[in-house]
GROMACS .gro file of C-alpha atoms in nm:
model
  376
    1PRO     CA    1   1.159  -6.240  -3.451
    2THR     CA    2   0.924  -6.420  -3.220
    3LEU     CA    3   0.914  -6.298  -2.872
    4SER     CA    4   0.932  -6.539  -2.592
    5PRO     CA    5   0.611  -6.586  -2.356
    6HIS     CA    6   0.896  -6.416  -2.080
    7TYR     CA    7   0.887  -6.096  -2.260
    8TYR     CA    8   0.499  -6.064  -2.247
    9TYR     CA    9   0.500  -6.169  -1.891
   10ARG     CA   10   0.777  -5.939  -1.803
   11ARG     CA   11   0.596  -5.629  -1.998
   12THR     CA   12   0.238  -5.725  -1.813
   13LEU     CA   13   0.421  -5.680  -1.451
   14HIS     CA   14   0.674  -5.387  -1.550
   15PRO     CA   15   0.492  -5.195  -1.807
   16ARG     CA   16   0.696  -4.902  -1.979
   17PRO     CA   17   0.712  -4.539  -1.814
   18GLU     CA   18   0.485  -4.374  -2.038
   19ALA     CA   19   0.217  -4.659  -1.996
   20ARG     CA   20   0.187  -4.610  -1.620
   21ARG     CA   21  -0.131  -4.431  -1.499
   22ARG     CA   22  -0.036  -4.117  -1.309
   23PRO     CA   23  -0.169  -4.079  -0.965
   24ASN     CA   24  -0.454  -3.829  -0.880
   25MET     CA   25  -0.575  -3.828  -1.252
   26THR     CA   26  -0.944  -3.839  -1.360
   27ASP     CA   27  -1.037  -4.063  -1.691
   28SER     CA   28  -1.168  -3.756  -1.858
   29ALA     CA   29  -0.856  -3.555  -1.871
   30ALA     CA   30  -0.518  -3.496  -1.712
   31PRO     CA   31  -0.473  -3.191  -1.498
   32VAL     CA   32  -0.344  -2.880  -1.652
   33ALA     CA   33  -0.129  -2.608  -1.503
   34PRO     CA   34  -0.340  -2.264  -1.407
   35THR     CA   35  -0.247  -1.958  -1.600
   36LEU     CA   36  -0.156  -1.599  -1.442
   37SER     CA   37  -0.295  -1.275  -1.607
   38PRO     CA   38  -0.044  -1.085  -1.599
   39ASP     CA   39   0.205  -1.359  -1.543
   40LYS     CA   40   0.538  -1.150  -1.476
   41VAL     CA   41   0.459  -0.764  -1.420
   42LEU     CA   42   0.222  -0.626  -1.183
   43ILE     CA   43   0.112  -0.246  -1.288
   44PHE     CA   44  -0.014  -0.019  -1.002
   45GLU     CA   45  -0.131   0.270  -1.177
   46TRP     CA   46  -0.193   0.635  -0.984
   47LYS     CA   47  -0.558   0.760  -1.148
   48ASN     CA   48  -0.674   0.969  -0.868
   49VAL     CA   49  -0.428   1.141  -0.680
   50ALA     CA   50  -0.691   1.395  -0.522
   51ASN     CA   51  -0.867   1.093  -0.309
   52LEU     CA   52  -0.581   0.820  -0.284
   53ALA     CA   53  -0.722   0.766   0.077
   54ASP     CA   54  -1.050   0.632  -0.051
   55LYS     CA   55  -0.903   0.525  -0.391
   56PRO     CA   56  -0.541   0.382  -0.353
   57PRO     CA   57  -0.369   0.237  -0.659
   58LYS     CA   58  -0.473  -0.127  -0.713
   59THR     CA   59  -0.450  -0.415  -0.985
   60ILE     CA   60  -0.635  -0.732  -1.042
   61LEU     CA   61  -0.470  -1.073  -1.086
   62THR     CA   62  -0.645  -1.345  -1.266
   63CYS     CA   63  -0.579  -1.700  -1.175
   64THR     CA   64  -0.727  -1.929  -1.429
   65ASN     CA   65  -0.801  -2.316  -1.409
   66ASN     CA   66  -0.760  -2.493  -1.741
   67SER     CA   67  -0.848  -2.827  -1.656
   68THR     CA   68  -1.126  -2.973  -1.834
   69GLY     CA   69  -1.170  -3.272  -1.614
   70ASP     CA   70  -1.271  -3.254  -1.227
   71ALA     CA   71  -0.906  -3.107  -1.119
   72VAL     CA   72  -1.000  -2.840  -0.851
   73VAL     CA   73  -0.674  -2.585  -0.782
   74ALA     CA   74  -0.593  -2.423  -0.477
   75TYR     CA   75  -0.397  -2.086  -0.472
   76LYS     CA   76  -0.219  -1.832  -0.229
   77VAL     CA   77  -0.074  -1.517  -0.261
   78LYS     CA   78   0.248  -1.389  -0.078
   79THR     CA   79   0.426  -1.063  -0.103
   80THR     CA   80   0.772  -0.958   0.006
   81ALA     CA   81   0.609  -0.598   0.140
   82PRO     CA   82   0.264  -0.732   0.366
   83LYS     CA   83   0.252  -0.397   0.508
   84ARG     CA   84   0.204  -0.204   0.193
   85TYR     CA   85  -0.069  -0.433   0.019
   86VAL     CA   86  -0.371  -0.566   0.085
   87VAL     CA   87  -0.441  -0.908  -0.088
   88ARG     CA   88  -0.819  -1.013  -0.132
   89PRO     CA   89  -0.857  -1.269  -0.126
   90PRO     CA   90  -0.518  -1.421  -0.023
   91GLN     CA   91  -0.608  -1.785  -0.093
   92GLY     CA   92  -0.915  -1.998  -0.218
   93VAL     CA   93  -1.035  -2.234  -0.480
   94ILE     CA   94  -1.094  -2.238  -0.848
   95LEU     CA   95  -1.302  -2.500  -1.003
   96PRO     CA   96  -1.230  -2.645  -1.361
   97GLY     CA   97  -1.291  -2.401  -1.639
   98MET     CA   98  -1.305  -2.102  -1.405
   99SER     CA   99  -1.100  -1.784  -1.285
  100ALA     CA  100  -1.043  -1.615  -0.973
  101LYS     CA  101  -0.988  -1.241  -0.974
  102ILE     CA  102  -0.768  -1.124  -0.698
  103THR     CA  103  -0.738  -0.768  -0.627
  104LEU     CA  104  -0.418  -0.606  -0.498
  105THR     CA  105  -0.447  -0.297  -0.323
  106MET     CA  106  -0.186  -0.039  -0.212
  107VAL     CA  107  -0.225   0.110   0.153
  108GLY     CA  108  -0.297   0.473   0.093
  109LYS     CA  109  -0.034   0.570   0.294
  110ASP     CA  110   0.269   0.433   0.092
  111ALA     CA  111   0.088   0.535  -0.225
  112GLU     CA  112   0.105   0.895  -0.114
  113SER     CA  113   0.480   0.850  -0.012
  114LEU     CA  114   0.582   0.689  -0.338
  115LEU     CA  115   0.395   1.011  -0.567
  116SER     CA  116   0.572   1.226  -0.345
  117LYS     CA  117   0.887   1.083  -0.425
  118SER     CA  118   0.786   1.084  -0.800
  119THR     CA  119   0.797   1.455  -0.810
  120ARG     CA  120   1.166   1.476  -0.654
  121GLY     CA  121   1.343   1.212  -0.876
  122PRO     CA  122   1.231   0.855  -1.050
  123LEU     CA  123   1.107   0.552  -0.926
  124HIS     CA  124   1.272   0.203  -0.934
  125ASP     CA  125   1.239   0.127  -1.335
  126GLU     CA  126   1.045   0.433  -1.459
  127ARG     CA  127   1.166   0.487  -1.799
  128GLU     CA  128   1.240   0.808  -1.997
  129ALA     CA  129   1.221   0.820  -2.369
  130ASN     CA  130   1.427   1.009  -2.612
  131VAL     CA  131   1.678   1.140  -2.376
  132PRO     CA  132   1.958   1.340  -2.555
  133GLU     CA  133   2.303   1.230  -2.511
  134ALA     CA  134   2.429   1.541  -2.357
  135LEU     CA  135   2.218   1.434  -2.028
  136ILE     CA  136   2.385   1.123  -2.006
  137LYS     CA  137   2.682   0.996  -1.841
  138ALA     CA  138   2.821   0.636  -1.944
  139ALA     CA  139   3.141   0.477  -1.864
  140GLU     CA  140   3.086   0.181  -2.060
  141GLY     CA  141   2.981   0.314  -2.404
  142MET     CA  142   2.639   0.443  -2.525
  143GLU     CA  143   2.509   0.103  -2.615
  144ALA     CA  144   2.211  -0.112  -2.514
  145GLY     CA  145   2.227  -0.207  -2.167
  146ALA     CA  146   2.502   0.009  -2.037
  147LYS     CA  147   2.482   0.141  -1.688
  148CYS     CA  148   2.475   0.506  -1.659
  149GLU     CA  149   2.365   0.850  -1.501
  150VAL     CA  150   2.104   1.040  -1.646
  151ARG     CA  151   1.975   1.419  -1.569
  152TRP     CA  152   1.637   1.321  -1.474
  153GLN     CA  153   1.382   1.541  -1.685
  154GLY     CA  154   1.641   1.797  -1.765
  155LYS     CA  155   1.728   1.880  -1.428
  156GLU     CA  156   2.049   1.934  -1.255
  157ARG     CA  157   2.100   1.632  -1.054
  158TYR     CA  158   2.231   1.277  -1.204
  159TYR     CA  159   2.037   0.927  -1.121
  160ALA     CA  160   2.142   0.584  -1.184
  161ALA     CA  161   2.005   0.435  -1.495
  162LYS     CA  162   2.066   0.193  -1.780
  163ILE     CA  163   2.021   0.251  -2.141
  164ARG     CA  164   1.723   0.044  -2.272
  165SER     CA  165   1.775   0.124  -2.669
  166CYS     CA  166   1.945   0.371  -2.912
  167ASN     CA  167   1.718   0.574  -3.131
  168GLU     CA  168   1.785   0.666  -3.476
  169ASP     CA  169   1.763   1.022  -3.386
  170GLY     CA  170   2.034   0.973  -3.154
  171THR     CA  171   1.825   1.025  -2.847
  172PHE     CA  172   1.799   0.713  -2.591
  173ASP     CA  173   1.576   0.534  -2.389
  174VAL     CA  174   1.640   0.485  -2.055
  175ASP     CA  175   1.525   0.307  -1.739
  176TYR     CA  176   1.603   0.468  -1.389
  177ASP     CA  177   1.707   0.257  -1.078
  178ASP     CA  178   1.678   0.416  -0.740
  179GLY     CA  179   1.870   0.137  -0.556
  180GLU     CA  180   1.526  -0.020  -0.371
  181ALA     CA  181   1.412  -0.341  -0.407
  182LYS     CA  182   1.114  -0.440  -0.635
  183ASP     CA  183   0.824  -0.544  -0.422
  184LYS     CA  184   0.722  -0.897  -0.522
  185PHE     CA  185   0.465  -1.122  -0.527
  186LEU     CA  186   0.443  -1.508  -0.526
  187VAL     CA  187   0.158  -1.730  -0.641
  188GLN     CA  188   0.158  -2.072  -0.532
  189THR     CA  189  -0.092  -2.333  -0.683
  190THR     CA  190  -0.169  -2.683  -0.623
  191ASP     CA  191  -0.418  -2.959  -0.701
  192LEU     CA  192  -0.689  -2.987  -0.425
  193ALA     CA  193  -0.699  -3.341  -0.259
  194LEU     CA  194  -0.995  -3.558  -0.290
  195SER     CA  195  -1.064  -3.532   0.103
  196TYR     CA  196  -1.070  -3.120   0.049
  197ARG     CA  197  -1.301  -3.131  -0.268
  198GLU     CA  198  -1.552  -3.328  -0.089
  199GLN     CA  199  -1.582  -3.027   0.144
  200LYS     CA  200  -1.694  -2.823  -0.165
  201LEU     CA  201  -1.493  -2.506  -0.016
  202GLU     CA  202  -1.645  -2.295  -0.269
  203GLU     CA  203  -1.959  -2.335  -0.093
  204LYS     CA  204  -1.876  -2.243   0.260
  205ASP     CA  205  -1.837  -1.877   0.401
  206ASP     CA  206  -1.485  -1.717   0.339
  207LYS     CA  207  -1.390  -1.735   0.718
  208LEU     CA  208  -1.437  -2.122   0.732
  209ARG     CA  209  -1.292  -2.155   0.381
  210GLN     CA  210  -0.975  -1.922   0.479
  211SER     CA  211  -0.901  -2.129   0.758
  212ILE     CA  212  -0.964  -2.460   0.610
  213LEU     CA  213  -0.684  -2.369   0.343
  214SER     CA  214  -0.445  -2.221   0.580
  215LYS     CA  215  -0.463  -2.604   0.756
  216MET     CA  216  -0.379  -2.724   0.386
  217TRP     CA  217  -0.131  -2.539   0.309
  218GLN     CA  218   0.044  -2.618   0.643
  219GLU     CA  219  -0.001  -2.977   0.598
  220LEU     CA  220   0.149  -2.944   0.243
  221ASP     CA  221   0.441  -2.754   0.351
  222LYS     CA  222   0.528  -3.021   0.616
  223LYS     CA  223   0.469  -3.322   0.427
  224ILE     CA  224   0.749  -3.178   0.136
  225LYS     CA  225   0.976  -3.085   0.409
  226GLY     CA  226   0.952  -3.431   0.537
  227GLY     CA  227   1.001  -3.603   0.230
  228GLU     CA  228   0.640  -3.748   0.157
  229LEU     CA  229   0.564  -3.534  -0.093
  230ASP     CA  230   0.779  -3.401  -0.417
  231LYS     CA  231   0.811  -3.022  -0.411
  232LYS     CA  232   0.669  -3.012  -0.737
  233THR     CA  233   0.331  -3.050  -0.602
  234ILE     CA  234   0.317  -2.703  -0.528
  235SER     CA  235   0.353  -2.466  -0.864
  236SER     CA  236   0.502  -2.126  -0.792
  237SER     CA  237   0.513  -1.805  -1.022
  238ARG     CA  238   0.697  -1.516  -0.903
  239LEU     CA  239   0.557  -1.146  -1.041
  240THR     CA  240   0.728  -0.832  -0.999
  241THR     CA  241   0.574  -0.501  -0.985
  242LYS     CA  242   0.600  -0.144  -1.154
  243PHE     CA  243   0.466   0.190  -1.059
  244SER     CA  244   0.278   0.427  -1.312
  245ILE     CA  245   0.234   0.752  -1.239
  246SER     CA  246   0.175   1.014  -1.526
  247ASP     CA  247   0.316   1.346  -1.574
  248ALA     CA  248  -0.018   1.508  -1.524
  249GLU     CA  249  -0.075   1.356  -1.195
  250LYS     CA  250   0.249   1.455  -1.053
  251GLU     CA  251   0.200   1.829  -1.140
  252VAL     CA  252  -0.168   1.815  -0.973
  253TRP     CA  253   0.015   1.659  -0.666
  254GLY     CA  254   0.318   1.895  -0.670
  255GLY     CA  255   0.117   2.183  -0.739
  256GLY     CA  256  -0.057   2.172  -0.425
  257LEU     CA  257  -0.387   2.116  -0.583
  258VAL     CA  258  -0.482   1.808  -0.374
  259PRO     CA  259  -0.636   1.849  -0.058
  260GLY     CA  260  -0.558   1.544   0.181
  261PRO     CA  261  -0.375   1.440   0.520
  262VAL     CA  262  -0.037   1.578   0.393
  263VAL     CA  263  -0.183   1.904   0.388
  264ASP     CA  264  -0.097   2.080   0.730
  265PRO     CA  265  -0.405   2.361   0.813
  266GLN     CA  266  -0.117   2.621   0.936
  267VAL     CA  267   0.086   2.599   0.635
  268ALA     CA  268   0.053   2.706   0.284
  269ARG     CA  269  -0.016   2.439   0.032
  270SER     CA  270   0.234   2.559  -0.233
  271ALA     CA  271   0.473   2.824  -0.332
  272THR     CA  272   0.233   3.024  -0.495
  273ASP     CA  273  -0.062   3.004  -0.206
  274SER     CA  274   0.073   3.213   0.056
  275MET     CA  275  -0.236   3.223   0.271
  276PRO     CA  276  -0.262   2.950   0.527
  277VAL     CA  277  -0.568   2.789   0.586
  278SER     CA  278  -0.741   2.892   0.903
  279PRO     CA  279  -0.857   2.649   1.152
  280GLY     CA  280  -1.228   2.574   1.159
  281SER     CA  281  -1.271   2.642   0.786
  282PRO     CA  282  -1.419   2.373   0.541
  283GLU     CA  283  -1.048   2.310   0.423
  284ALA     CA  284  -0.902   2.255   0.744
  285ILE     CA  285  -1.204   2.028   0.836
  286PHE     CA  286  -1.134   1.826   0.520
  287ALA     CA  287  -0.772   1.803   0.567
  288GLU     CA  288  -0.856   1.656   0.962
  289LEU     CA  289  -1.123   1.403   0.799
  290SER     CA  290  -0.911   1.307   0.533
  291ALA     CA  291  -0.641   1.217   0.809
  292LEU     CA  292  -0.857   1.008   1.003
  293ARG     CA  293  -0.949   0.813   0.726
  294LYS     CA  294  -0.597   0.748   0.644
  295LYS     CA  295  -0.523   0.642   1.007
  296TYR     CA  296  -0.834   0.409   0.968
  297ASP     CA  297  -0.717   0.266   0.653
  298ASP     CA  298  -0.387   0.211   0.821
  299LEU     CA  299  -0.521   0.056   1.091
  300VAL     CA  300  -0.755  -0.202   0.873
  301ALA     CA  301  -0.454  -0.286   0.715
  302TYR     CA  302  -0.236  -0.384   1.005
  303THR     CA  303  -0.531  -0.563   1.186
  304VAL     CA  304  -0.532  -0.793   0.853
  305ASN     CA  305  -0.178  -0.892   0.937
  306LEU     CA  306  -0.231  -0.927   1.297
  307THR     CA  307  -0.533  -1.165   1.200
  308GLY     CA  308  -0.292  -1.381   0.980
  309ASP     CA  309  -0.037  -1.408   1.230
  310ARG     CA  310  -0.277  -1.498   1.517
  311ASP     CA  311  -0.407  -1.781   1.316
  312TYR     CA  312  -0.056  -1.901   1.258
  313LEU     CA  313   0.014  -1.920   1.631
  314ASN     CA  314  -0.315  -2.076   1.695
  315ASN     CA  315  -0.255  -2.337   1.453
  316GLU     CA  316   0.103  -2.389   1.620
  317LEU     CA  317  -0.042  -2.351   1.989
  318ALA     CA  318  -0.276  -2.653   1.873
  319THR     CA  319  -0.025  -2.868   1.752
  320VAL     CA  320   0.189  -2.842   2.046
  321LYS     CA  321  -0.116  -2.906   2.275
  322ALA     CA  322  -0.184  -3.220   2.055
  323LYS     CA  323   0.179  -3.365   2.127
  324LEU     CA  324   0.176  -3.281   2.471
  325GLU     CA  325  -0.134  -3.487   2.533
  326ARG     CA  326  -0.033  -3.768   2.344
  327ALA     CA  327   0.287  -3.746   2.571
  328MET     CA  328   0.076  -3.741   2.865
  329SER     CA  329  -0.149  -4.019   2.761
  330LYS     CA  330   0.146  -4.252   2.679
  331ARG     CA  331   0.307  -4.145   3.030
  332ASN     CA  332  -0.057  -4.243   3.240
  333GLU     CA  333  -0.052  -4.586   3.021
  334ALA     CA  334   0.310  -4.697   3.120
  335GLY     CA  335   0.222  -4.576   3.505
  336GLY     CA  336  -0.098  -4.796   3.504
  337ASP     CA  337   0.058  -5.095   3.371
  338GLY     CA  338   0.187  -5.202   3.727
  339ALA     CA  339   0.550  -5.245   3.575
  340PRO     CA  340   0.790  -5.057   3.837
  341ALA     CA  341   0.907  -4.713   3.728
  342ALA     CA  342   1.227  -4.702   3.528
  343VAL     CA  343   1.549  -4.582   3.774
  344ALA     CA  344   1.650  -4.258   3.637
  345ASP     CA  345   1.990  -4.220   3.494
  346THR     CA  346   2.207  -4.009   3.763
  347LYS     CA  347   2.504  -3.980   3.525
  348PRO     CA  348   2.553  -3.626   3.429
  349GLY     CA  349   2.497  -3.471   3.103
  350LYS     CA  350   2.190  -3.666   3.055
  351ALA     CA  351   1.810  -3.586   3.087
  352GLU     CA  352   1.524  -3.733   3.223
  353SER     CA  353   1.379  -4.021   2.991
  354SER     CA  354   1.045  -3.940   3.060
  355GLY     CA  355   0.811  -3.623   3.158
  356PHE     CA  356   0.831  -3.254   2.993
  357SER     CA  357   1.127  -3.077   2.940
  358ILE     CA  358   1.164  -2.734   3.100
  359PHE     CA  359   1.203  -2.630   2.713
  360MET     CA  360   0.852  -2.771   2.612
  361VAL     CA  361   0.680  -2.582   2.923
  362LEU     CA  362   0.858  -2.251   2.831
  363LEU     CA  363   0.759  -2.293   2.464
  364VAL     CA  364   0.397  -2.352   2.524
  365ALA     CA  365   0.400  -2.049   2.801
  366PHE     CA  366   0.542  -1.839   2.533
  367ILE     CA  367   0.299  -1.940   2.233
  368ALA     CA  368   0.000  -1.868   2.490
  369PHE     CA  369   0.148  -1.556   2.587
  370ILE     CA  370   0.175  -1.424   2.231
  371VAL     CA  371  -0.176  -1.553   2.135
  372GLY     CA  372  -0.329  -1.370   2.447
  373ARG     CA  373  -0.157  -1.046   2.368
  374ILE     CA  374  -0.295  -1.053   1.972
  375VAL     CA  375  -0.635  -1.142   2.065
  376ASN     CA  376  -0.667  -0.869   2.327
   0.00000   0.00000   0.00000
């Protein structure tokens, strides 16, 4: 059938949804979501228990910008345990077709604590293969996915676990659960706006780039909360953690063969070593130096967290100051027009219509006090 001119006129003004052009897209190619490697589980492996202070467990997270156009990706990494991990860099930009390698390092003190715990019992999600049925107590039946209690490594005590699989020889593979919550990481990515791309953040020094990106993420969060942008503007990926400690490393640690901050110079290092370390000996000096190094690493990690808090409070303080300056300028303009001042409402329960509230003044004073304490 012949279509009327009105049909073509209507299609010109109102094209089909698939024919509409998406915003912020280049003519060369559409933006493609970045990929993570690994994309689900981050594995922290203990490789050198003799020197955890200098070489703590760490892993590498790779974020790749798969766009073939000119879309630049900005990323940010968060964790549920900021005092346990050091993330470098915590945020950055990735050019099209390029990748960013993010190093996640565990603090030495927590690495030693988890290592010691692994010699006394299973860690969260630790897996044991070929466990005989005699070492398992299961109330729901011996099948995959059933909760149970298992004598870890054949020892006397039972630990909570879950049957992972049933083997043909009658044994079972189990995953232990020590009741502690897993540490999680959140990776957020977004297409960098044109105003930020023009600044060429990849060419700036790290400190300035981190400051600009922190401001950008705060602006995005405010716009999303205010309804100006869709939540899908920011893409989020959640990753869990897994700790990998070999039996050989556990044996070295448990056997007292590892000098370090856990060694008391006046106490024997193992049950078989009955001779205490004398003060002033090379072993005692090494232990003291290792302890000082561990304290230094903890102090550096704590300083990194304080620096992030300081930057956040500085941004909040700048926002409050800007609001106060705008309110003051409006007040001065109203007072300079020659118009009579408005009569204050004397009815009880109503606040003044102009001026600064007591709450605002106290808020500014509190923020200034906190920033001063952090800076000092």
